PDB file of C-alpha atoms in Angstrom:
ATOM      1  CA  MET A 989     -12.552 -64.835  42.315  1.00  0.00           C
ATOM      2  CA  LYS A 990     -12.088 -64.624  38.523  1.00  0.00           C
ATOM      3  CA  ARG A 991     -13.731 -68.021  38.107  1.00  0.00           C
ATOM      4  CA  THR A 992     -16.700 -66.931  40.262  1.00  0.00           C
ATOM      5  CA  LEU A 993     -17.146 -63.738  38.247  1.00  0.00           C
ATOM      6  CA  LEU A 994     -17.054 -65.657  34.964  1.00  0.00           C
ATOM      7  CA  ILE A 995     -19.752 -68.074  36.120  1.00  0.00           C
ATOM      8  CA  ALA A 996     -21.865 -65.177  37.448  1.00  0.00           C
ATOM      9  CA  ALA A 997     -21.553 -63.366  34.121  1.00  0.00           C
ATOM     10  CA  LEU A 998     -22.570 -66.516  32.235  1.00  0.00           C
ATOM     11  CA  LEU A 999     -25.621 -67.114  34.416  1.00  0.00           C
ATOM     12  CA  ALA A1000     -26.676 -63.493  34.029  1.00  0.00           C
ATOM     13  CA  PHE A1001     -26.414 -63.819  30.259  1.00  0.00           C
ATOM     14  CA  LEU A1002     -28.410 -67.045  30.166  1.00  0.00           C
ATOM     15  CA  ILE A1003     -31.444 -65.355  31.713  1.00  0.00           C
ATOM     16  CA  THR A1004     -31.178 -62.176  29.653  1.00  0.00           C
ATOM     17  CA  PRO A1005     -33.289 -61.899  26.455  1.00  0.00           C
ATOM     18  CA  PHE A1006     -31.236 -61.887  23.268  1.00  0.00           C
ATOM     19  CA  THR A1007     -31.148 -58.792  21.074  1.00  0.00           C
ATOM     20  CA  GLN A1008     -29.696 -58.194  17.655  1.00  0.00           C
ATOM     21  CA  ALA A1009     -28.198 -54.785  18.429  1.00  0.00           C
ATOM     22  CA  ASN A1010     -24.950 -54.050  16.631  1.00  0.00           C
ATOM     23  CA  ALA A1011     -25.689 -56.957  14.309  1.00  0.00           C
ATOM     24  CA  SER A1012     -22.370 -56.700  12.465  1.00  0.00           C
ATOM     25  CA  THR A1013     -20.531 -57.534  15.693  1.00  0.00           C
ATOM     26  CA  TYR A1014     -23.222 -59.700  17.283  1.00  0.00           C
ATOM     27  CA  ALA A1015     -21.158 -62.897  16.873  1.00  0.00           C
ATOM     28  CA  LYS A1016     -17.708 -61.285  17.179  1.00  0.00           C
ATOM     29  CA  THR A1017     -16.091 -63.568  19.735  1.00  0.00           C
ATOM     30  CA  GLN A1018     -12.714 -62.826  21.276  1.00  0.00           C
ATOM     31  CA  TYR A1019     -11.335 -66.135  20.045  1.00  0.00           C
ATOM     32  CA  PRO A1020     -11.836 -67.673  16.575  1.00  0.00           C
ATOM     33  CA  ILE A1021     -14.567 -70.261  16.111  1.00  0.00           C
ATOM     34  CA  VAL A1022     -13.494 -73.633  14.713  1.00  0.00           C
ATOM     35  CA  LEU A1023     -16.257 -75.857  13.312  1.00  0.00           C
ATOM     36  CA  VAL A1024     -15.618 -79.625  13.361  1.00  0.00           C
ATOM     37  CA  HIS A1025     -17.692 -82.017  11.262  1.00  0.00           C
ATOM     38  CA  GLY A1026     -18.983 -85.432  12.192  1.00  0.00           C
ATOM     39  CA  LEU A1027     -18.716 -88.835  10.536  1.00  0.00           C
ATOM     40  CA  PHE A1028     -18.283 -88.665   6.749  1.00  0.00           C
ATOM     41  CA  GLY A1029     -17.951 -84.906   6.900  1.00  0.00           C
ATOM     42  CA  PHE A1030     -16.923 -83.042   3.754  1.00  0.00           C
ATOM     43  CA  ASP A1031     -15.841 -79.621   2.550  1.00  0.00           C
ATOM     44  CA  ASP A1032     -18.590 -79.080   0.009  1.00  0.00           C
ATOM     45  CA  VAL A1033     -20.430 -81.238  -2.493  1.00  0.00           C
ATOM     46  CA  LEU A1034     -21.856 -79.383  -5.489  1.00  0.00           C
ATOM     47  CA  TRP A1035     -21.343 -76.088  -3.637  1.00  0.00           C
ATOM     48  CA  VAL A1036     -23.124 -77.359  -0.524  1.00  0.00           C
ATOM     49  CA  ASP A1037     -20.883 -77.412   2.530  1.00  0.00           C
ATOM     50  CA  TYR A1038     -21.356 -79.618   5.599  1.00  0.00           C
ATOM     51  CA  PHE A1039     -22.265 -76.683   7.858  1.00  0.00           C
ATOM     52  CA  TYR A1040     -24.641 -75.293   5.254  1.00  0.00           C
ATOM     53  CA  LYS A1041     -24.349 -71.468   5.190  1.00  0.00           C
ATOM     54  CA  ILE A1042     -23.319 -71.424   8.854  1.00  0.00           C
ATOM     55  CA  PRO A1043     -19.703 -70.177   8.453  1.00  0.00           C
ATOM     56  CA  TYR A1044     -20.856 -67.400   6.099  1.00  0.00           C
ATOM     57  CA  LYS A1045     -23.686 -66.272   8.391  1.00  0.00           C
ATOM     58  CA  LEU A1046     -21.416 -66.301  11.439  1.00  0.00           C
ATOM     59  CA  ALA A1047     -18.792 -64.267   9.629  1.00  0.00           C
ATOM     60  CA  ASN A1048     -21.488 -61.851   8.484  1.00  0.00           C
ATOM     61  CA  LYS A1049     -22.240 -61.234  12.172  1.00  0.00           C
ATOM     62  CA  GLY A1050     -18.598 -60.507  12.939  1.00  0.00           C
ATOM     63  CA  ALA A1051     -17.189 -63.921  13.851  1.00  0.00           C
ATOM     64  CA  THR A1052     -13.837 -65.244  12.667  1.00  0.00           C
ATOM     65  CA  VAL A1053     -14.636 -68.772  11.525  1.00  0.00           C
ATOM     66  CA  TYR A1054     -12.541 -71.738  10.446  1.00  0.00           C
ATOM     67  CA  THR A1055     -13.720 -75.191   9.379  1.00  0.00           C
ATOM     68  CA  ALA A1056     -11.342 -77.886  10.566  1.00  0.00           C
ATOM     69  CA  THR A1057      -9.789 -80.528   8.356  1.00  0.00           C
ATOM     70  CA  VAL A1058      -9.948 -83.927  10.054  1.00  0.00           C
ATOM     71  CA  SER A1059     -10.479 -87.453   8.776  1.00  0.00           C
ATOM     72  CA  PRO A1060     -14.020 -88.101   7.549  1.00  0.00           C
ATOM     73  CA  ALA A1061     -13.918 -91.377   9.470  1.00  0.00           C
ATOM     74  CA  ASN A1062     -11.561 -92.448  12.237  1.00  0.00           C
ATOM     75  CA  SER A1063     -11.432 -92.837  15.999  1.00  0.00           C
ATOM     76  CA  SER A1064     -12.172 -89.897  18.291  1.00  0.00           C
ATOM     77  CA  GLU A1065      -8.552 -89.850  19.443  1.00  0.00           C
ATOM     78  CA  VAL A1066      -7.079 -89.859  15.937  1.00  0.00           C
ATOM     79  CA  ARG A1067      -9.438 -87.122  14.815  1.00  0.00           C
ATOM     80  CA  GLY A1068      -8.689 -85.231  18.021  1.00  0.00           C
ATOM     81  CA  GLU A1069      -4.963 -85.309  17.355  1.00  0.00           C
ATOM     82  CA  GLN A1070      -5.590 -84.048  13.830  1.00  0.00           C
ATOM     83  CA  LEU A1071      -7.725 -81.253  15.274  1.00  0.00           C
ATOM     84  CA  LEU A1072      -4.914 -80.234  17.630  1.00  0.00           C
ATOM     85  CA  GLY A1073      -2.656 -79.806  14.610  1.00  0.00           C
ATOM     86  CA  TYR A1074      -5.334 -77.731  12.879  1.00  0.00           C
ATOM     87  CA  ILE A1075      -5.793 -75.582  15.992  1.00  0.00           C
ATOM     88  CA  ASP A1076      -2.073 -74.774  15.922  1.00  0.00           C
ATOM     89  CA  GLN A1077      -2.485 -73.578  12.345  1.00  0.00           C
ATOM     90  CA  VAL A1078      -5.451 -71.391  13.321  1.00  0.00           C
ATOM     91  CA  LEU A1079      -3.561 -69.866  16.231  1.00  0.00           C
ATOM     92  CA  ALA A1080      -0.584 -69.121  14.002  1.00  0.00           C
ATOM     93  CA  HIS A1081      -2.802 -67.624  11.286  1.00  0.00           C
ATOM     94  CA  SER A1082      -5.067 -65.585  13.551  1.00  0.00           C
ATOM     95  CA  GLY A1083      -2.619 -64.580  16.263  1.00  0.00           C
ATOM     96  CA  ALA A1084      -5.163 -65.696  18.879  1.00  0.00           C
ATOM     97  CA  ASP A1085      -4.245 -67.508  22.087  1.00  0.00           C
ATOM     98  CA  LYS A1086      -7.215 -69.902  22.076  1.00  0.00           C
ATOM     99  CA  VAL A1087     -10.134 -71.087  19.965  1.00  0.00           C
ATOM    100  CA  ASN A1088     -13.833 -71.775  20.497  1.00  0.00           C
ATOM    101  CA  LEU A1089     -14.603 -75.289  19.270  1.00  0.00           C
ATOM    102  CA  ILE A1090     -18.021 -76.283  17.929  1.00  0.00           C
ATOM    103  CA  GLY A1091     -18.399 -79.913  16.869  1.00  0.00           C
ATOM    104  CA  HIS A1092     -21.351 -81.767  15.396  1.00  0.00           C
ATOM    105  CA  SER A1093     -22.028 -85.474  15.970  1.00  0.00           C
ATOM    106  CA  HIS A1094     -18.638 -87.274  16.041  1.00  0.00           C
ATOM    107  CA  GLY A1095     -17.199 -83.783  16.105  1.00  0.00           C
ATOM    108  CA  GLY A1096     -18.401 -83.668  19.727  1.00  0.00           C
ATOM    109  CA  PRO A1097     -15.961 -86.264  21.117  1.00  0.00           C
ATOM    110  CA  THR A1098     -13.318 -84.913  18.740  1.00  0.00           C
ATOM    111  CA  ILE A1099     -13.388 -81.441  20.261  1.00  0.00           C
ATOM    112  CA  ARG A1100     -13.676 -82.865  23.781  1.00  0.00           C
ATOM    113  CA  TYR A1101     -10.411 -84.726  23.202  1.00  0.00           C
ATOM    114  CA  ALA A1102      -8.624 -81.578  22.044  1.00  0.00           C
ATOM    115  CA  ALA A1103      -9.878 -79.592  25.048  1.00  0.00           C
ATOM    116  CA  SER A1104      -8.877 -82.330  27.480  1.00  0.00           C
ATOM    117  CA  VAL A1105      -5.384 -82.802  26.065  1.00  0.00           C
ATOM    118  CA  ALA A1106      -4.576 -79.136  25.390  1.00  0.00           C
ATOM    119  CA  PRO A1107      -6.954 -76.958  27.455  1.00  0.00           C
ATOM    120  CA  GLU A1108      -4.563 -74.024  27.212  1.00  0.00           C
ATOM    121  CA  LYS A1109      -5.495 -73.756  23.529  1.00  0.00           C
ATOM    122  CA  VAL A1110      -9.284 -74.031  23.960  1.00  0.00           C
ATOM    123  CA  ALA A1111     -11.608 -71.376  25.395  1.00  0.00           C
ATOM    124  CA  SER A1112     -14.852 -73.295  24.946  1.00  0.00           C
ATOM    125  CA  VAL A1113     -16.347 -76.539  23.703  1.00  0.00           C
ATOM    126  CA  THR A1114     -19.823 -76.607  22.160  1.00  0.00           C
ATOM    127  CA  SER A1115     -21.151 -80.047  21.321  1.00  0.00           C
ATOM    128  CA  VAL A1116     -23.987 -80.143  18.771  1.00  0.00           C
ATOM    129  CA  ALA A1117     -25.725 -83.534  18.974  1.00  0.00           C
ATOM    130  CA  GLY A1118     -22.413 -84.934  20.135  1.00  0.00           C
ATOM    131  CA  VAL A1119     -22.177 -88.693  20.531  1.00  0.00           C
ATOM    132  CA  ASN A1120     -21.126 -88.370  24.155  1.00  0.00           C
ATOM    133  CA  HIS A1121     -22.601 -91.642  25.414  1.00  0.00           C
ATOM    134  CA  GLY A1122     -22.656 -93.624  22.191  1.00  0.00           C
ATOM    135  CA  SER A1123     -25.372 -94.197  19.621  1.00  0.00           C
ATOM    136  CA  LYS A1124     -27.737 -97.163  19.467  1.00  0.00           C
ATOM    137  CA  VAL A1125     -27.477 -97.039  15.687  1.00  0.00           C
ATOM    138  CA  ALA A1126     -23.724 -97.572  15.981  1.00  0.00           C
ATOM    139  CA  ASP A1127     -24.369-100.380  18.480  1.00  0.00           C
ATOM    140  CA  ILE A1128     -26.647-102.173  16.018  1.00  0.00           C
ATOM    141  CA  VAL A1129     -24.094-101.907  13.199  1.00  0.00           C
ATOM    142  CA  ARG A1130     -21.263-102.971  15.517  1.00  0.00           C
ATOM    143  CA  ALA A1131     -23.237-106.019  16.695  1.00  0.00           C
ATOM    144  CA  GLY A1132     -23.799-107.074  13.083  1.00  0.00           C
ATOM    145  CA  LEU A1133     -20.100-107.025  12.235  1.00  0.00           C
ATOM    146  CA  GLN A1134     -18.178-109.664  14.144  1.00  0.00           C
ATOM    147  CA  ASP A1135     -14.790-108.353  15.192  1.00  0.00           C
ATOM    148  CA  GLY A1136     -12.121-109.491  12.734  1.00  0.00           C
ATOM    149  CA  SER A1137     -14.624-111.123  10.390  1.00  0.00           C
ATOM    150  CA  THR A1138     -14.594-110.997   6.617  1.00  0.00           C
ATOM    151  CA  LEU A1139     -17.847-109.032   6.713  1.00  0.00           C
ATOM    152  CA  GLU A1140     -16.253-106.415   8.948  1.00  0.00           C
ATOM    153  CA  GLY A1141     -13.331-106.128   6.533  1.00  0.00           C
ATOM    154  CA  VAL A1142     -15.623-105.718   3.544  1.00  0.00           C
ATOM    155  CA  ALA A1143     -17.767-103.152   5.366  1.00  0.00           C
ATOM    156  CA  GLY A1144     -14.680-101.199   6.361  1.00  0.00           C
ATOM    157  CA  THR A1145     -13.418-101.160   2.784  1.00  0.00           C
ATOM    158  CA  VAL A1146     -16.780-100.023   1.421  1.00  0.00           C
ATOM    159  CA  PHE A1147     -17.242 -97.220   3.931  1.00  0.00           C
ATOM    160  CA  ASN A1148     -13.647 -96.068   3.594  1.00  0.00           C
ATOM    161  CA  ALA A1149     -14.176 -95.881  -0.166  1.00  0.00           C
ATOM    162  CA  PHE A1150     -17.369 -93.890   0.413  1.00  0.00           C
ATOM    163  CA  ALA A1151     -15.451 -91.419   2.560  1.00  0.00           C
ATOM    164  CA  ASN A1152     -12.799 -91.084  -0.143  1.00  0.00           C
ATOM    165  CA  VAL A1153     -15.447 -90.508  -2.798  1.00  0.00           C
ATOM    166  CA  LEU A1154     -16.912 -87.704  -0.669  1.00  0.00           C
ATOM    167  CA  GLU A1155     -13.457 -86.125  -0.500  1.00  0.00           C
ATOM    168  CA  LEU A1156     -13.049 -86.352  -4.267  1.00  0.00           C
ATOM    169  CA  VAL A1157     -16.513 -85.010  -5.046  1.00  0.00           C
ATOM    170  CA  SER A1158     -16.017 -82.146  -2.617  1.00  0.00           C
ATOM    171  CA  GLY A1159     -12.957 -81.084  -4.599  1.00  0.00           C
ATOM    172  CA  SER A1160     -10.454 -81.643  -1.812  1.00  0.00           C
ATOM    173  CA  GLY A1161      -8.999 -84.813  -3.275  1.00  0.00           C
ATOM    174  CA  ILE A1162      -8.182 -87.842  -1.138  1.00  0.00           C
ATOM    175  CA  SER A1163      -6.383 -86.307   1.819  1.00  0.00           C
ATOM    176  CA  ALA A1164      -3.281 -87.640   3.484  1.00  0.00           C
ATOM    177  CA  LEU A1165      -5.317 -88.039   6.654  1.00  0.00           C
ATOM    178  CA  PRO A1166      -6.050 -91.717   7.366  1.00  0.00           C
ATOM    179  CA  THR A1167      -9.554 -93.128   7.035  1.00  0.00           C
ATOM    180  CA  ASP A1168     -10.702 -95.973   9.278  1.00  0.00           C
ATOM    181  CA  SER A1169     -14.469 -96.463   9.356  1.00  0.00           C
ATOM    182  CA  ILE A1170     -14.324 -99.397  11.770  1.00  0.00           C
ATOM    183  CA  ALA A1171     -12.333 -97.312  14.257  1.00  0.00           C
ATOM    184  CA  ALA A1172     -14.993 -94.613  13.901  1.00  0.00           C
ATOM    185  CA  LEU A1173     -17.756 -97.173  14.487  1.00  0.00           C
ATOM    186  CA  ASN A1174     -16.035 -98.414  17.627  1.00  0.00           C
ATOM    187  CA  SER A1175     -15.702 -94.856  18.942  1.00  0.00           C
ATOM    188  CA  LEU A1176     -19.384 -94.126  18.324  1.00  0.00           C
ATOM    189  CA  SER A1177     -20.640 -97.274  20.032  1.00  0.00           C
ATOM    190  CA  THR A1178     -21.774 -97.214  23.637  1.00  0.00           C
ATOM    191  CA  GLN A1179     -18.837 -99.334  24.752  1.00  0.00           C
ATOM    192  CA  GLY A1180     -16.332 -97.179  22.888  1.00  0.00           C
ATOM    193  CA  SER A1181     -17.878 -94.005  24.256  1.00  0.00           C
ATOM    194  CA  GLN A1182     -17.720 -95.284  27.824  1.00  0.00           C
ATOM    195  CA  SER A1183     -14.038 -96.059  27.422  1.00  0.00           C
ATOM    196  CA  PHE A1184     -13.417 -92.611  25.916  1.00  0.00           C
ATOM    197  CA  ASN A1185     -15.372 -90.901  28.705  1.00  0.00           C
ATOM    198  CA  ALA A1186     -13.264 -92.594  31.377  1.00  0.00           C
ATOM    199  CA  ARG A1187     -10.176 -90.925  29.901  1.00  0.00           C
ATOM    200  CA  TYR A1188     -11.701 -87.567  28.953  1.00  0.00           C
ATOM    201  CA  PRO A1189     -14.579 -86.847  31.378  1.00  0.00           C
ATOM    202  CA  GLU A1190     -14.651 -83.045  31.278  1.00  0.00           C
ATOM    203  CA  GLY A1191     -18.123 -81.551  30.888  1.00  0.00           C
ATOM    204  CA  LEU A1192     -19.994 -84.828  31.233  1.00  0.00           C
ATOM    205  CA  PRO A1193     -23.048 -85.119  33.499  1.00  0.00           C
ATOM    206  CA  SER A1194     -22.710 -87.296  36.599  1.00  0.00           C
ATOM    207  CA  SER A1195     -24.713 -90.037  34.894  1.00  0.00           C
ATOM    208  CA  TYR A1196     -26.583 -90.679  31.663  1.00  0.00           C
ATOM    209  CA  CYS A1197     -29.334 -88.076  31.207  1.00  0.00           C
ATOM    210  CA  ALA A1198     -28.542 -86.338  34.530  1.00  0.00           C
ATOM    211  CA  ASN A1199     -28.070 -82.984  32.768  1.00  0.00           C
ATOM    212  CA  ASP A1200     -25.770 -81.657  35.497  1.00  0.00           C
ATOM    213  CA  GLY A1201     -22.494 -81.202  33.631  1.00  0.00           C
ATOM    214  CA  LYS A1202     -20.241 -78.334  34.707  1.00  0.00           C
ATOM    215  CA  VAL A1203     -20.275 -75.285  32.454  1.00  0.00           C
ATOM    216  CA  LEU A1204     -16.762 -74.276  33.557  1.00  0.00           C
ATOM    217  CA  GLU A1205     -14.435 -77.169  34.193  1.00  0.00           C
ATOM    218  CA  ASP A1206     -11.289 -77.215  36.303  1.00  0.00           C
ATOM    219  CA  ASN A1207      -9.224 -77.120  33.117  1.00  0.00           C
ATOM    220  CA  GLY A1208     -10.557 -73.594  32.480  1.00  0.00           C
ATOM    221  CA  VAL A1209     -12.657 -74.601  29.460  1.00  0.00           C
ATOM    222  CA  PHE A1210     -16.366 -73.720  29.152  1.00  0.00           C
ATOM    223  CA  TYR A1211     -18.662 -76.551  28.011  1.00  0.00           C
ATOM    224  CA  PHE A1212     -22.009 -76.223  26.209  1.00  0.00           C
ATOM    225  CA  SER A1213     -24.291 -78.456  24.186  1.00  0.00           C
ATOM    226  CA  TRP A1214     -27.517 -78.564  22.242  1.00  0.00           C
ATOM    227  CA  SER A1215     -29.329 -81.075  20.043  1.00  0.00           C
ATOM    228  CA  GLY A1216     -32.579 -81.936  18.363  1.00  0.00           C
ATOM    229  CA  GLY A1217     -35.189 -84.358  19.600  1.00  0.00           C
ATOM    230  CA  SER A1218     -37.170 -85.083  16.434  1.00  0.00           C
ATOM    231  CA  THR A1219     -36.622 -87.235  13.369  1.00  0.00           C
ATOM    232  CA  TYR A1220     -39.173 -86.402  10.665  1.00  0.00           C
ATOM    233  CA  THR A1221     -39.368 -82.603  10.585  1.00  0.00           C
ATOM    234  CA  ASN A1222     -40.243 -81.559   7.035  1.00  0.00           C
ATOM    235  CA  VAL A1223     -41.955 -83.528   4.283  1.00  0.00           C
ATOM    236  CA  LEU A1224     -39.812 -81.761   1.671  1.00  0.00           C
ATOM    237  CA  ASP A1225     -36.533 -83.038   3.137  1.00  0.00           C
ATOM    238  CA  VAL A1226     -35.477 -86.228   1.327  1.00  0.00           C
ATOM    239  CA  ALA A1227     -33.267 -87.315   4.263  1.00  0.00           C
ATOM    240  CA  ASP A1228     -36.056 -87.283   6.839  1.00  0.00           C
ATOM    241  CA  PRO A1229     -37.576 -90.714   6.057  1.00  0.00           C
ATOM    242  CA  LEU A1230     -34.202 -92.406   6.636  1.00  0.00           C
ATOM    243  CA  LEU A1231     -33.698 -90.617   9.939  1.00  0.00           C
ATOM    244  CA  ALA A1232     -37.234 -91.531  10.959  1.00  0.00           C
ATOM    245  CA  VAL A1233     -36.321 -95.192  10.418  1.00  0.00           C
ATOM    246  CA  THR A1234     -32.966 -95.049  12.247  1.00  0.00           C
ATOM    247  CA  GLY A1235     -34.683 -93.196  15.055  1.00  0.00           C
ATOM    248  CA  LEU A1236     -36.718 -96.321  15.750  1.00  0.00           C
ATOM    249  CA  ALA A1237     -33.580 -97.879  17.245  1.00  0.00           C
ATOM    250  CA  PHE A1238     -34.020 -95.628  20.281  1.00  0.00           C
ATOM    251  CA  GLY A1239     -36.598 -96.026  22.980  1.00  0.00           C
ATOM    252  CA  GLU A1240     -36.174 -92.384  23.931  1.00  0.00           C
ATOM    253  CA  LYS A1241     -36.092 -88.902  22.456  1.00  0.00           C
ATOM    254  CA  ASN A1242     -33.554 -88.677  19.639  1.00  0.00           C
ATOM    255  CA  ASP A1243     -32.638 -86.898  16.413  1.00  0.00           C
ATOM    256  CA  GLY A1244     -32.431 -90.040  14.298  1.00  0.00           C
ATOM    257  CA  LEU A1245     -28.820 -90.898  15.135  1.00  0.00           C
ATOM    258  CA  VAL A1246     -28.137 -89.582  18.643  1.00  0.00           C
ATOM    259  CA  SER A1247     -30.382 -89.611  21.703  1.00  0.00           C
ATOM    260  CA  SER A1248     -31.015 -86.327  23.465  1.00  0.00           C
ATOM    261  CA  CYS A1249     -29.547 -87.732  26.681  1.00  0.00           C
ATOM    262  CA  SER A1250     -26.375 -88.848  24.900  1.00  0.00           C
ATOM    263  CA  SER A1251     -25.908 -85.324  23.574  1.00  0.00           C
ATOM    264  CA  GLN A1252     -25.813 -83.661  27.012  1.00  0.00           C
ATOM    265  CA  LEU A1253     -22.551 -81.932  27.898  1.00  0.00           C
ATOM    266  CA  GLY A1254     -21.801 -78.996  30.194  1.00  0.00           C
ATOM    267  CA  TYR A1255     -24.537 -76.363  30.074  1.00  0.00           C
ATOM    268  CA  VAL A1256     -27.345 -77.864  27.980  1.00  0.00           C
ATOM    269  CA  ILE A1257     -28.884 -75.056  25.962  1.00  0.00           C
ATOM    270  CA  ARG A1258     -31.610 -77.402  24.704  1.00  0.00           C
ATOM    271  CA  ASP A1259     -31.816 -81.078  23.850  1.00  0.00           C
ATOM    272  CA  ASP A1260     -35.273 -81.011  22.309  1.00  0.00           C
ATOM    273  CA  TYR A1261     -35.198 -78.691  19.304  1.00  0.00           C
ATOM    274  CA  ARG A1262     -37.589 -79.901  16.615  1.00  0.00           C
ATOM    275  CA  MET A1263     -34.564 -80.822  14.529  1.00  0.00           C
ATOM    276  CA  ASN A1264     -33.087 -84.082  13.340  1.00  0.00           C
ATOM    277  CA  HIS A1265     -29.412 -84.922  12.954  1.00  0.00           C
ATOM    278  CA  LEU A1266     -29.065 -83.084   9.656  1.00  0.00           C
ATOM    279  CA  ASP A1267     -31.274 -80.133  10.555  1.00  0.00           C
ATOM    280  CA  GLU A1268     -28.799 -79.308  13.327  1.00  0.00           C
ATOM    281  CA  VAL A1269     -26.221 -78.254  10.717  1.00  0.00           C
ATOM    282  CA  ASN A1270     -28.849 -76.694   8.432  1.00  0.00           C
ATOM    283  CA  GLN A1271     -29.062 -79.667   6.076  1.00  0.00           C
ATOM    284  CA  THR A1272     -30.581 -80.649   3.698  1.00  0.00           C
ATOM    285  CA  LEU A1273     -30.195 -77.281   1.919  1.00  0.00           C
ATOM    286  CA  GLY A1274     -31.606 -75.435   4.892  1.00  0.00           C
ATOM    287  CA  ILE A1275     -34.908 -77.349   4.968  1.00  0.00           C
ATOM    288  CA  HIS A1276     -36.081 -77.690   8.551  1.00  0.00           C
ATOM    289  CA  HIS A1277     -39.208 -77.619  10.705  1.00  0.00           C
ATOM    290  CA  LEU A1278     -41.346 -74.629   9.738  1.00  0.00           C
ATOM    291  CA  PHE A1279     -42.109 -73.693  13.338  1.00  0.00           C
ATOM    292  CA  GLU A1280     -38.679 -74.164  14.889  1.00  0.00           C
ATOM    293  CA  THR A1281     -35.769 -71.780  15.295  1.00  0.00           C
ATOM    294  CA  ASP A1282     -33.557 -71.515  12.239  1.00  0.00           C
ATOM    295  CA  PRO A1283     -30.559 -73.804  12.928  1.00  0.00           C
ATOM    296  CA  VAL A1284     -28.189 -71.103  11.692  1.00  0.00           C
ATOM    297  CA  GLN A1285     -29.561 -68.717  14.298  1.00  0.00           C
ATOM    298  CA  VAL A1286     -28.756 -71.223  17.049  1.00  0.00           C
ATOM    299  CA  PHE A1287     -25.089 -71.066  16.019  1.00  0.00           C
ATOM    300  CA  ILE A1288     -25.176 -67.272  15.838  1.00  0.00           C
ATOM    301  CA  THR A1289     -26.791 -67.009  19.269  1.00  0.00           C
ATOM    302  CA  GLN A1290     -24.153 -69.334  20.726  1.00  0.00           C
ATOM    303  CA  ALA A1291     -21.415 -67.124  19.294  1.00  0.00           C
ATOM    304  CA  ASN A1292     -23.056 -64.150  20.969  1.00  0.00           C
ATOM    305  CA  ARG A1293     -23.253 -66.135  24.214  1.00  0.00           C
ATOM    306  CA  LEU A1294     -19.512 -66.797  24.011  1.00  0.00           C
ATOM    307  CA  LYS A1295     -18.832 -63.146  23.210  1.00  0.00           C
ATOM    308  CA  SER A1296     -20.866 -62.000  26.207  1.00  0.00           C
ATOM    309  CA  ILE A1297     -18.731 -63.991  28.655  1.00  0.00           C
ATOM    310  CA  GLY A1298     -15.493 -62.787  27.117  1.00  0.00           C
ATOM    311  CA  LEU A1299     -14.713 -65.771  24.916  1.00  0.00           C
TER     312      LEU A1299
END
């Protein structure tokens, strides 16, 4: 009965127009929100954080927000285990029983792992352009690096060094968390994603692009997702040309690094925002499509959605 009432309440909310009444508590969820970055994520570089202005704006609307510390590059399982340790710290600090996880890009599989392994600690999973069925960009890179080859070793060293430089520049120093860019690449490939999905299937649609994932899984966790479906969104954004090029790897709607169909998980809020992979986290410096919803507002609205169903 409780499960039926929860689903009914969610469906009622989804068809109800949003308002900004009681703005100071608009995003005040019952459980803390934990943001989880994707590949090569960082704390902040020159005062610009990965989730640009999003934690501040959420907190300003009443949310309790944490930004997880996980390896900038490693496998989904390794990052997921690190996230579980971070969740324990959040629960101890906040006194809460559970958390609401929101992960971008590789943060998607990372939070799915945590929810699958320890559902008693997770109220909801929200995947933002999550690499849930792999990325064709990762497939191309993986195909160009023969397993065990010298080139693969050199590439791994270079990208690991890049991740460490990001940590240093962001002021966090090189963390004790291990960095393994090749393991990350394997996780983000189609083959790696399929293997991961076989072990942690919660929230997934019945098939690629079916868009029929369960919003409330048997493990008691609510699943949501959204993503962009555009690559070049603003001529002033210096990152857009690169994403326009990488987007050519896909023969379908994508955000430059992840296809819209690959991003689908649980209840799909939208998979066609006029946003690219960086716009989704309000990068670069908040520059996005002039006639699309502010990416920050999408996060705030999701927090309100979670609040409205008691999460």
